[in-house]
């Protein structure tokens, strides 16, 4: 893009508390508000920012970035090819990777599936999804649906497949934006392709400055990893991507007891060894090399760190309590012999999201050699790890570290840990 054409990117703040009120539009007392609802807009800057963004989304072709509860999305009117193509251009995303279509209500989705025939059929969403919809929508779950014929969606959305992914997000900002735009919104994560997904407005600006006009800033995302993508059109149903809803949660739903995990994701060496960076296709990757230590594998030694970092500044992401006991980081109280370093304040887990790195120096006991390090401690809680994962990788990148050693977590629980480890294994490939 030539400098004269550079677009000025604005961050517009939206406080969810100032948007206004959601009112159920459904006359059926049994059905939930998400079936169909109206928005009584507040008189606030937040509401005005939303209205402006919705108008741009509906009428223009540059994508609009907005927060969801999972990660920030880069949205466009899913029915217009020019708008959808602009998403791929801004992200530099390969055209064969389909986008998720976001809806504000079940009625909006049903209307799209029903098409212009004005059919009164209510069962346009396959029954298999009903228990999931009742339980997880609005929320971090994407379902695959057959593409209606004729399809009102731009063909670029689903990359030529016979299905498309649909999701109703839980974020009130996302819901209000889609409702106001009154179009289905195609939105991938708002990062530059190959980078970690953005969980704050600043991350989007960092990656896409000058490639879009508006970034709605709703603060840090609550979940921190993307939605779980499921396909219930085949039997047994499958999970295509682990995400904010765990497999164990899916299995509690009727028809989903035997859901099969269909994404490729294996712990290397049976989960014992560190995962060294390779030359494969990149995903979720910071600039620094990521070295993932699977849970229960041995920690890096000083020599490992020196070799990988070439003695330059190195980053560490800690999760469980295990790495706190390692020599290189040991707190003086847990290692009375005074091995390694020390900075007891490292134990403070990051507060809601935005991971902050701490500067420390690690020492080689034998030779007294030193390497400077930046350490982020996400704490032992799985949800906190998910929430802070992508921002830690970005934060350590911003510190210019050469490599990032990450303490993996156990992903045998069928919860969001599976998504965390899936992203980390890809980042370390
Ligand atoms: O949480 C999320 O899902 C975020 C926020 C913005 O909603 N969006 C997101 O979109 O992660 P994206 O484009 O980064 O990931 C979409 C995923 C990809 O893995 C894509 O291959 C899959 O969904 N997908 C979309 N449509 C599909 C289809 N028809 N068949 C199979 N996979 C599909
Ligand atoms: Mg993505």
CSV table of C-alpha atoms and ligand atoms in Angstrom, one decimal:
chain,number,residue,atom,x,y,z
A,1,UNK,CA,0.0,0.0,0.0
A,2,UNK,CA,1.4,3.4,-0.9
A,3,UNK,CA,1.8,5.9,1.9
A,4,UNK,CA,-0.7,8.3,0.3
A,5,UNK,CA,-3.3,5.6,0.5
A,6,UNK,CA,-2.6,4.8,4.1
A,7,UNK,CA,-5.8,4.7,6.1
A,8,UNK,CA,-6.0,6.4,9.5
A,9,UNK,CA,-6.9,3.8,12.1
A,10,UNK,CA,-8.9,4.9,15.1
A,11,UNK,CA,-9.5,3.1,18.4
A,12,UNK,CA,-13.0,3.9,19.6
A,13,UNK,CA,-13.8,3.0,23.2
A,14,UNK,CA,-17.0,1.2,24.0
A,15,UNK,CA,-18.1,0.6,27.6
A,16,UNK,CA,-20.5,-2.3,27.7
A,17,UNK,CA,-22.3,-0.7,30.6
A,18,UNK,CA,-23.1,2.4,28.5
A,19,UNK,CA,-24.5,0.7,25.4
A,20,UNK,CA,-28.1,0.6,26.5
A,21,UNK,CA,-30.6,-2.1,27.2
A,22,UNK,CA,-31.4,-5.4,25.6
A,23,UNK,CA,-35.1,-6.3,25.5
A,24,UNK,CA,-36.5,-9.7,24.4
A,25,UNK,CA,-38.6,-9.4,21.3
A,26,UNK,CA,-40.0,-12.9,21.5
A,27,UNK,CA,-43.6,-13.3,22.5
A,28,UNK,CA,-42.9,-16.9,23.4
A,29,UNK,CA,-42.3,-17.0,27.2
A,30,UNK,CA,-40.4,-20.2,26.9
A,31,UNK,CA,-37.8,-19.0,24.5
A,32,UNK,CA,-34.6,-17.2,25.6
A,33,UNK,CA,-33.9,-13.5,24.8
A,34,UNK,CA,-31.2,-14.6,22.3
A,35,UNK,CA,-34.0,-15.9,20.0
A,36,UNK,CA,-34.8,-12.4,19.1
A,37,UNK,CA,-34.2,-9.1,20.9
A,38,UNK,CA,-34.2,-5.3,20.5
A,39,UNK,CA,-31.7,-2.8,21.7
A,40,UNK,CA,-32.6,0.4,23.4
A,41,UNK,CA,-29.5,2.5,22.8
A,42,UNK,CA,-28.2,4.6,25.6
A,43,UNK,CA,-27.2,8.3,25.1
A,44,UNK,CA,-23.5,7.9,25.4
A,45,UNK,CA,-20.2,8.1,23.5
A,46,UNK,CA,-20.1,4.3,23.6
A,47,UNK,CA,-23.4,4.0,21.9
A,48,UNK,CA,-22.5,6.6,19.3
A,49,UNK,CA,-19.2,4.7,18.6
A,50,UNK,CA,-21.2,1.5,18.1
A,51,UNK,CA,-23.6,3.2,15.7
A,52,UNK,CA,-20.8,4.6,13.6
A,53,UNK,CA,-19.0,1.3,13.4
A,54,UNK,CA,-22.3,-0.5,12.5
A,55,UNK,CA,-23.0,2.0,9.7
A,56,UNK,CA,-19.4,1.5,8.3
A,57,UNK,CA,-19.8,-2.3,8.5
A,58,UNK,CA,-23.1,-2.2,6.7
A,59,UNK,CA,-22.3,0.4,4.1
A,60,UNK,CA,-18.6,0.4,3.4
A,61,UNK,CA,-16.0,-2.3,2.6
A,62,UNK,CA,-13.2,-1.8,5.1
A,63,UNK,CA,-13.5,-4.3,7.9
A,64,UNK,CA,-14.2,-3.2,11.5
A,65,UNK,CA,-12.4,-4.7,14.4
A,66,UNK,CA,-14.5,-5.5,17.5
A,67,UNK,CA,-14.2,-7.4,20.8
A,68,UNK,CA,-15.8,-10.7,21.4
A,69,UNK,CA,-15.6,-12.7,24.6
A,70,UNK,CA,-13.0,-15.0,22.9
A,71,UNK,CA,-10.6,-12.8,20.9
A,72,UNK,CA,-11.0,-9.6,18.8
A,73,UNK,CA,-12.6,-10.2,15.4
A,74,UNK,CA,-12.2,-8.4,12.1
A,75,UNK,CA,-15.7,-8.1,10.8
A,76,UNK,CA,-17.4,-7.5,7.5
A,77,UNK,CA,-20.9,-7.8,5.9
A,78,UNK,CA,-20.9,-11.6,5.1
A,79,UNK,CA,-23.2,-11.0,2.2
A,80,UNK,CA,-20.9,-8.7,0.2
A,81,UNK,CA,-17.9,-10.1,-1.6
A,82,UNK,CA,-16.0,-6.8,-1.7
A,83,UNK,CA,-16.3,-6.4,2.1
A,84,UNK,CA,-15.3,-10.1,2.8
A,85,UNK,CA,-12.4,-9.9,0.4
A,86,UNK,CA,-11.1,-6.8,2.3
A,87,UNK,CA,-10.8,-9.0,5.4
A,88,UNK,CA,-8.5,-11.4,3.6
A,89,UNK,CA,-6.4,-8.5,2.3
A,90,UNK,CA,-6.1,-6.8,5.7
A,91,UNK,CA,-5.0,-10.0,7.4
A,92,UNK,CA,-3.1,-11.4,4.5
A,93,UNK,CA,-5.0,-14.6,5.1
A,94,UNK,CA,-4.9,-17.5,2.6
A,95,UNK,CA,-8.3,-17.5,0.7
A,96,UNK,CA,-8.8,-21.2,1.3
A,97,UNK,CA,-9.4,-20.7,5.1
A,98,UNK,CA,-13.1,-20.2,5.7
A,99,UNK,CA,-14.5,-17.5,8.0
A,100,UNK,CA,-17.0,-17.8,10.8
A,101,UNK,CA,-20.3,-15.9,10.4
A,102,UNK,CA,-21.5,-14.1,13.5
A,103,UNK,CA,-25.1,-13.5,14.3
A,104,UNK,CA,-26.9,-11.4,16.9
A,105,UNK,CA,-29.8,-13.7,17.4
A,106,UNK,CA,-31.2,-17.1,16.5
A,107,UNK,CA,-33.8,-15.4,14.5
A,108,UNK,CA,-31.2,-13.6,12.3
A,109,UNK,CA,-29.6,-17.0,11.7
A,110,UNK,CA,-32.9,-18.7,10.9
A,111,UNK,CA,-33.8,-15.9,8.5
A,112,UNK,CA,-30.6,-16.5,6.6
A,113,UNK,CA,-31.1,-20.2,6.5
A,114,UNK,CA,-34.8,-19.9,5.4
A,115,UNK,CA,-33.9,-17.7,2.5
A,116,UNK,CA,-36.3,-15.5,0.5
A,117,UNK,CA,-38.9,-18.2,0.1
A,118,UNK,CA,-40.5,-16.9,3.3
A,119,UNK,CA,-41.0,-20.5,4.4
A,120,UNK,CA,-42.5,-20.7,7.8
A,121,UNK,CA,-40.6,-23.8,8.7
A,122,UNK,CA,-39.0,-23.4,12.2
A,123,UNK,CA,-36.6,-26.3,12.1
A,124,UNK,CA,-34.1,-24.8,9.8
A,125,UNK,CA,-31.2,-25.5,12.2
A,126,UNK,CA,-30.5,-29.2,12.4
A,127,UNK,CA,-31.9,-30.7,15.6
A,128,UNK,CA,-28.5,-32.1,16.7
A,129,UNK,CA,-27.4,-28.6,17.6
A,130,UNK,CA,-30.4,-27.7,19.8
A,131,UNK,CA,-28.9,-28.9,23.1
A,132,UNK,CA,-25.7,-27.0,22.3
A,133,UNK,CA,-27.5,-23.8,21.3
A,134,UNK,CA,-29.6,-24.0,24.5
A,135,UNK,CA,-26.6,-24.4,26.6
A,136,UNK,CA,-23.8,-22.5,25.0
A,137,UNK,CA,-25.2,-19.6,22.9
A,138,UNK,CA,-24.5,-16.8,23.2
A,139,UNK,CA,-20.9,-18.0,23.7
A,140,UNK,CA,-17.6,-19.4,22.4
A,141,UNK,CA,-19.1,-22.2,20.2
A,142,UNK,CA,-19.2,-22.3,16.4
A,143,UNK,CA,-21.4,-24.8,14.6
A,144,UNK,CA,-21.1,-25.9,11.0
A,145,UNK,CA,-24.4,-25.6,9.0
A,146,UNK,CA,-25.3,-26.6,5.4
A,147,UNK,CA,-25.0,-23.6,3.1
A,148,UNK,CA,-28.5,-22.6,2.1
A,149,UNK,CA,-29.3,-22.6,-1.7
A,150,UNK,CA,-29.2,-20.1,-3.1
A,151,UNK,CA,-26.8,-18.7,-0.5
A,152,UNK,CA,-27.0,-15.1,0.6
A,153,UNK,CA,-23.4,-15.4,1.8
A,154,UNK,CA,-20.5,-14.1,-0.3
A,155,UNK,CA,-18.7,-17.2,-1.7
A,156,UNK,CA,-15.4,-16.0,-0.2
A,157,UNK,CA,-16.8,-16.6,3.3
A,158,UNK,CA,-16.7,-20.3,3.3
A,159,UNK,CA,-14.0,-20.9,0.7
A,160,UNK,CA,-16.1,-23.0,-1.6
A,161,UNK,CA,-17.3,-25.5,1.0
A,162,UNK,CA,-20.9,-26.7,1.2
A,163,UNK,CA,-21.0,-25.7,4.9
A,164,UNK,CA,-20.4,-22.5,6.9
A,165,UNK,CA,-19.5,-21.8,10.5
A,166,UNK,CA,-22.0,-19.9,12.6
A,167,UNK,CA,-21.7,-18.4,16.0
A,168,UNK,CA,-23.6,-16.0,18.3
A,169,UNK,CA,-21.0,-14.3,20.5
A,170,UNK,CA,-21.6,-13.5,24.2
A,171,UNK,CA,-19.9,-10.1,24.2
A,172,UNK,CA,-22.6,-7.4,24.5
A,173,UNK,CA,-20.4,-5.2,22.2
A,174,UNK,CA,-20.3,-7.8,19.5
A,175,UNK,CA,-24.0,-8.5,19.8
A,176,UNK,CA,-24.9,-4.8,19.7
A,177,UNK,CA,-22.7,-4.2,16.7
A,178,UNK,CA,-24.2,-7.1,14.7
A,179,UNK,CA,-27.7,-6.1,15.7
A,180,UNK,CA,-27.2,-2.5,14.6
A,181,UNK,CA,-25.5,-3.4,11.4
A,182,UNK,CA,-28.4,-5.9,10.8
A,183,UNK,CA,-26.3,-8.1,8.6
A,184,UNK,CA,-24.5,-11.4,9.3
A,185,UNK,CA,-20.9,-10.6,10.1
A,186,UNK,CA,-18.0,-12.7,8.8
A,187,UNK,CA,-15.1,-12.3,11.2
A,188,UNK,CA,-11.8,-14.1,11.7
A,189,UNK,CA,-9.6,-13.2,14.6
A,190,UNK,CA,-8.2,-9.6,14.0
A,191,UNK,CA,-4.5,-10.5,13.9
A,192,UNK,CA,-2.2,-10.5,10.9
A,193,UNK,CA,-2.2,-14.0,9.6
A,194,UNK,CA,0.3,-16.3,11.5
A,195,UNK,CA,0.4,-14.0,14.6
A,196,UNK,CA,-1.1,-14.7,18.0
A,197,UNK,CA,-4.8,-13.8,18.1
A,198,UNK,CA,-5.5,-10.4,19.6
A,199,UNK,CA,-7.1,-10.2,23.0
A,200,UNK,CA,-6.9,-6.4,23.4
A,201,UNK,CA,-7.5,-3.4,21.0
A,202,UNK,CA,-3.8,-2.5,21.1
A,203,UNK,CA,-3.0,-5.9,19.7
A,204,UNK,CA,-5.2,-5.3,16.7
A,205,UNK,CA,-3.6,-1.8,16.2
A,206,UNK,CA,-0.2,-3.4,16.4
A,207,UNK,CA,-0.9,-5.8,13.6
A,208,UNK,CA,-3.3,-3.9,11.3
A,209,UNK,CA,-2.6,-0.2,11.8
A,210,UNK,CA,-3.4,1.6,8.5
A,211,UNK,CA,-5.4,-1.4,7.1
A,212,UNK,CA,-8.7,-0.6,8.7
A,213,UNK,CA,-10.5,2.5,10.0
A,214,UNK,CA,-12.2,1.5,13.2
A,215,UNK,CA,-11.1,-0.7,16.1
A,216,UNK,CA,-13.8,-0.9,18.8
A,217,UNK,CA,-12.1,-1.1,22.2
A,218,UNK,CA,-14.0,-3.1,24.8
A,219,UNK,CA,-11.1,-3.9,27.0
A,220,UNK,CA,-9.4,-7.3,27.3
A,221,UNK,CA,-11.3,-10.5,26.2
A,222,UNK,CA,-12.6,-12.7,28.9
A,223,UNK,CA,-12.0,-16.2,27.4
A,224,UNK,CA,-8.7,-15.4,25.6
A,225,UNK,CA,-8.8,-18.3,23.1
A,226,UNK,CA,-11.1,-18.7,20.1
A,227,UNK,CA,-14.4,-20.5,19.9
A,228,UNK,CA,-14.7,-24.3,19.8
A,229,UNK,CA,-15.7,-25.4,16.3
A,230,UNK,CA,-18.0,-28.4,16.0
A,231,UNK,CA,-19.5,-30.4,13.1
A,232,UNK,CA,-22.8,-32.1,14.0
A,233,UNK,CA,-23.7,-32.8,10.4
A,234,UNK,CA,-21.8,-36.1,10.4
A,235,UNK,CA,-22.2,-39.0,12.8
A,236,UNK,CA,-20.6,-39.2,15.3
A,237,UNK,CA,-20.2,-35.4,15.6
A,238,UNK,CA,-16.7,-34.0,15.8
A,239,UNK,CA,-14.7,-31.1,17.3
A,240,UNK,CA,-12.8,-29.4,14.6
A,241,UNK,CA,-11.0,-26.9,16.8
A,242,UNK,CA,-10.7,-26.9,20.6
A,243,UNK,CA,-11.7,-23.6,22.1
A,244,UNK,CA,-13.6,-21.8,24.9
A,245,UNK,CA,-16.1,-24.7,25.4
A,246,UNK,CA,-14.4,-27.9,26.5
A,247,UNK,CA,-15.1,-31.4,25.1
A,248,UNK,CA,-16.3,-32.5,28.6
A,249,UNK,CA,-18.9,-29.8,28.5
A,250,UNK,CA,-20.0,-30.8,25.0
A,251,UNK,CA,-20.3,-34.5,26.1
A,252,UNK,CA,-22.9,-33.6,28.7
A,253,UNK,CA,-25.3,-32.6,25.9
A,254,UNK,CA,-27.8,-35.1,24.3
A,255,UNK,CA,-26.4,-36.5,21.0
A,256,UNK,CA,-22.9,-35.2,21.8
A,257,UNK,CA,-21.9,-37.9,24.3
A,258,UNK,CA,-19.6,-39.6,21.8
A,259,UNK,CA,-18.2,-36.5,20.1
A,260,UNK,CA,-14.9,-37.2,18.4
A,261,UNK,CA,-11.9,-35.0,18.6
A,262,UNK,CA,-10.9,-34.4,15.0
A,263,UNK,CA,-8.1,-31.9,15.2
A,264,UNK,CA,-4.5,-32.9,14.8
A,265,UNK,CA,-2.8,-32.2,18.1
A,266,UNK,CA,-0.3,-34.6,19.6
A,267,UNK,CA,2.1,-34.0,22.4
A,268,UNK,CA,5.6,-34.7,21.0
A,269,UNK,CA,7.5,-37.6,22.5
A,270,UNK,CA,4.4,-38.7,24.4
A,271,UNK,CA,4.4,-35.4,26.1
A,272,UNK,CA,7.8,-35.7,27.7
A,273,UNK,CA,10.1,-33.4,25.8
A,274,UNK,CA,10.2,-29.8,24.9
A,275,UNK,CA,8.8,-28.9,21.5
A,276,UNK,CA,11.5,-27.2,19.5
A,277,UNK,CA,10.7,-24.6,16.8
A,278,UNK,CA,10.6,-26.0,13.3
A,279,UNK,CA,10.1,-24.7,9.8
A,280,UNK,CA,6.5,-25.6,9.2
A,281,UNK,CA,3.5,-23.4,8.4
A,282,UNK,CA,3.2,-20.8,11.2
A,283,UNK,CA,0.2,-20.1,13.4
A,284,UNK,CA,-0.3,-18.2,16.6
A,285,UNK,CA,3.4,-17.3,16.4
A,286,UNK,CA,5.2,-14.4,18.0
A,287,UNK,CA,8.5,-13.3,16.4
A,288,UNK,CA,10.5,-15.1,19.0
A,289,UNK,CA,10.9,-18.8,18.8
A,290,UNK,CA,8.6,-20.7,21.1
A,291,UNK,CA,9.9,-23.7,23.1
A,292,UNK,CA,7.0,-25.5,24.7
A,293,UNK,CA,7.7,-27.8,27.6
A,294,UNK,CA,4.9,-30.3,27.8
A,295,UNK,CA,3.5,-30.8,31.3
A,296,UNK,CA,5.8,-33.1,33.4
A,297,UNK,CA,8.7,-32.7,31.1
A,298,UNK,CA,12.0,-31.5,32.6
A,299,UNK,CA,12.7,-27.8,32.7
A,300,UNK,CA,15.3,-26.1,30.5
A,301,UNK,CA,18.7,-26.0,32.0
A,302,UNK,CA,20.9,-22.9,31.9
A,303,UNK,CA,22.8,-24.5,29.0
A,304,UNK,CA,19.5,-25.0,27.0
A,305,UNK,CA,18.5,-21.4,27.6
A,306,UNK,CA,22.0,-20.1,26.6
A,307,UNK,CA,22.0,-22.2,23.4
A,308,UNK,CA,18.5,-21.2,22.2
A,309,UNK,CA,18.8,-17.6,23.1
A,310,UNK,CA,22.4,-17.2,22.0
A,311,UNK,CA,22.9,-15.4,25.3
A,312,UNK,CA,20.4,-12.7,24.4
A,313,UNK,CA,17.4,-11.8,26.5
A,314,UNK,CA,15.0,-14.7,26.8
A,315,UNK,CA,11.3,-14.9,27.8
A,316,UNK,CA,9.5,-17.4,30.1
A,317,UNK,CA,5.8,-18.0,30.5
A,318,UNK,CA,5.1,-19.9,33.8
A,319,UNK,CA,1.8,-21.5,34.5
A,320,UNK,CA,1.6,-24.3,37.2
A,321,UNK,CA,3.6,-24.3,40.3
A,322,UNK,CA,6.2,-26.6,38.9
A,323,UNK,CA,8.5,-24.1,37.3
A,324,UNK,CA,8.6,-22.1,40.5
A,325,UNK,CA,10.6,-24.9,42.0
A,326,UNK,CA,13.1,-25.0,39.2
A,327,UNK,CA,16.5,-23.8,40.1
A,328,UNK,CA,16.7,-21.0,37.5
A,329,UNK,CA,13.7,-19.3,39.1
A,330,UNK,CA,13.5,-20.6,42.6
A,331,UNK,CA,12.3,-18.2,45.1
A,332,UNK,CA,14.7,-17.8,48.0
A,333,UNK,CA,12.3,-19.2,50.5
A,334,UNK,CA,11.6,-22.4,48.5
A,335,UNK,CA,15.4,-22.9,47.9
A,336,UNK,CA,17.1,-22.1,51.2
A,337,UNK,CA,20.4,-23.0,49.6
A,338,UNK,CA,20.2,-19.9,47.5
A,339,UNK,CA,20.3,-21.6,44.2
A,340,UNK,CA,19.5,-19.5,41.1
A,341,UNK,CA,17.7,-16.3,41.4
A,342,UNK,CA,15.3,-14.6,43.0
A,343,UNK,CA,12.4,-12.3,42.8
A,344,UNK,CA,9.7,-13.4,45.1
A,345,UNK,CA,7.3,-10.9,43.6
A,346,UNK,CA,7.2,-13.0,40.5
A,347,UNK,CA,4.6,-15.1,42.1
A,348,UNK,CA,2.0,-12.5,41.7
A,349,UNK,CA,-0.4,-13.8,39.0
A,350,UNK,CA,-1.3,-11.4,36.3
A,351,UNK,CA,-4.6,-9.6,37.0
A,352,UNK,CA,-7.4,-9.8,34.5
A,353,UNK,CA,-5.4,-10.4,31.3
A,354,UNK,CA,-2.8,-8.0,30.1
A,355,UNK,CA,0.3,-9.9,31.0
A,356,UNK,CA,3.1,-7.8,32.3
A,357,UNK,CA,6.6,-9.2,32.1
A,358,UNK,CA,9.1,-8.9,35.0
A,359,UNK,CA,12.8,-8.5,34.3
A,360,UNK,CA,15.1,-10.9,36.0
A,361,UNK,CA,18.6,-12.3,35.6
A,362,UNK,CA,19.2,-16.1,35.5
A,363,UNK,CA,22.5,-17.4,36.7
A,364,UNK,CA,24.5,-20.5,36.0
A,365,UNK,CA,25.5,-21.9,39.3
A,366,UNK,CA,28.6,-23.5,38.1
A,367,UNK,CA,30.2,-20.7,36.2
A,368,UNK,CA,28.3,-17.6,37.5
A,369,UNK,CA,27.3,-16.7,33.9
A,370,UNK,CA,24.2,-14.7,33.5
A,371,UNK,CA,21.4,-14.2,31.0
A,372,UNK,CA,18.7,-11.5,31.2
A,373,UNK,CA,15.2,-12.8,31.1
A,374,UNK,CA,11.6,-11.5,31.0
A,375,UNK,CA,9.2,-13.6,33.0
A,376,UNK,CA,5.4,-13.8,32.9
A,377,UNK,CA,3.5,-15.8,35.4
A,378,UNK,CA,0.0,-16.7,34.4
A,379,UNK,CA,-0.7,-18.7,37.5
A,380,UNK,CA,-2.1,-22.2,37.9
A,381,UNK,CA,-5.7,-21.5,37.0
A,382,UNK,CA,-6.6,-22.8,33.5
A,383,UNK,CA,-8.9,-19.9,32.7
A,384,UNK,CA,-6.3,-17.4,33.7
A,385,UNK,CA,-3.8,-19.2,31.5
A,386,UNK,CA,-6.2,-19.1,28.5
A,387,UNK,CA,-7.0,-15.4,29.1
A,388,UNK,CA,-3.4,-14.4,29.3
A,389,UNK,CA,-1.8,-16.7,26.8
A,390,UNK,CA,-1.8,-14.7,23.5
A,391,UNK,CA,-1.1,-11.4,25.3
A,392,UNK,CA,2.0,-13.0,27.1
A,393,UNK,CA,3.4,-14.0,23.7
A,394,UNK,CA,2.9,-10.5,22.4
A,395,UNK,CA,4.2,-8.8,25.5
A,396,UNK,CA,7.4,-10.9,25.4
A,397,UNK,CA,7.8,-10.1,21.7
A,398,UNK,CA,7.5,-6.4,22.5
A,399,UNK,CA,10.5,-6.9,24.9
A,400,UNK,CA,12.5,-8.2,22.0
A,401,UNK,CA,13.2,-11.6,23.5
A,402,UNK,CA,15.0,-14.1,21.4
A,403,UNK,CA,13.1,-17.1,22.5
A,404,UNK,CA,10.2,-17.9,24.7
A,405,UNK,CA,10.1,-21.0,27.0
A,406,UNK,CA,6.6,-21.9,28.0
A,407,UNK,CA,5.5,-24.2,30.8
A,408,UNK,CA,2.8,-26.4,29.4
A,409,UNK,CA,-0.3,-27.4,31.3
A,410,UNK,CA,-2.2,-30.7,31.4
A,411,UNK,CA,-4.7,-30.9,28.6
A,412,UNK,CA,-6.3,-34.2,29.7
A,413,UNK,CA,-9.2,-32.5,31.3
A,414,UNK,CA,-11.4,-31.8,28.3
A,415,UNK,CA,-11.7,-28.2,29.2
A,416,UNK,CA,-10.2,-25.0,27.9
A,417,UNK,CA,-6.7,-26.4,28.6
A,418,UNK,CA,-7.0,-28.4,25.4
A,419,UNK,CA,-7.3,-25.1,23.5
A,420,UNK,CA,-4.4,-23.6,25.3
A,421,UNK,CA,-2.1,-26.6,24.5
A,422,UNK,CA,-3.4,-26.7,20.9
A,423,UNK,CA,-2.4,-23.1,20.3
A,424,UNK,CA,0.9,-23.5,22.1
A,425,UNK,CA,1.9,-26.6,20.1
A,426,UNK,CA,1.1,-24.8,16.9
A,427,UNK,CA,3.1,-21.7,18.1
A,428,UNK,CA,6.1,-24.0,18.8
A,429,UNK,CA,6.0,-25.8,15.4
B,1,LIG,O1,-13.7,-17.1,18.7
B,1,LIG,C1,-13.7,-17.2,17.4
B,1,LIG,O2,-14.1,-18.1,16.8
B,1,LIG,C2,-13.1,-15.9,16.7
B,1,LIG,C3,-14.0,-14.7,17.0
B,1,LIG,C4,-13.6,-13.5,16.3
B,1,LIG,O3,-15.3,-15.1,16.9
B,1,LIG,N1,-13.0,-16.2,15.3
B,1,LIG,C5,-12.1,-17.0,14.8
B,1,LIG,O4,-12.1,-17.0,13.4
B,1,LIG,O5,-11.3,-17.6,15.4
B,1,LIG,P1,-10.9,-17.7,12.5
B,1,LIG,O6,-11.2,-17.3,11.1
B,1,LIG,O7,-9.6,-17.2,13.0
B,1,LIG,O8,-11.1,-19.2,12.7
B,1,LIG,C6,-12.1,-19.9,12.0
B,1,LIG,C7,-12.0,-21.3,12.2
B,1,LIG,C8,-10.9,-21.8,11.3
B,1,LIG,O9,-10.2,-22.9,11.9
B,1,LIG,C9,-11.6,-22.3,10.1
B,1,LIG,O10,-10.9,-23.3,9.3
B,1,LIG,C10,-12.9,-22.9,10.7
B,1,LIG,O11,-13.2,-22.0,11.8
B,1,LIG,N2,-14.0,-22.9,9.8
B,1,LIG,C11,-14.8,-21.9,9.4
B,1,LIG,N3,-15.8,-22.3,8.5
B,1,LIG,C12,-15.6,-23.7,8.4
B,1,LIG,C13,-16.2,-24.7,7.6
B,1,LIG,N4,-17.2,-24.4,6.8
B,1,LIG,N5,-15.7,-25.9,7.6
B,1,LIG,C14,-14.7,-26.2,8.4
B,1,LIG,N6,-14.0,-25.3,9.2
B,1,LIG,C15,-14.5,-24.0,9.2
B,2,LIG,MG1,-7.6,-16.9,13.7
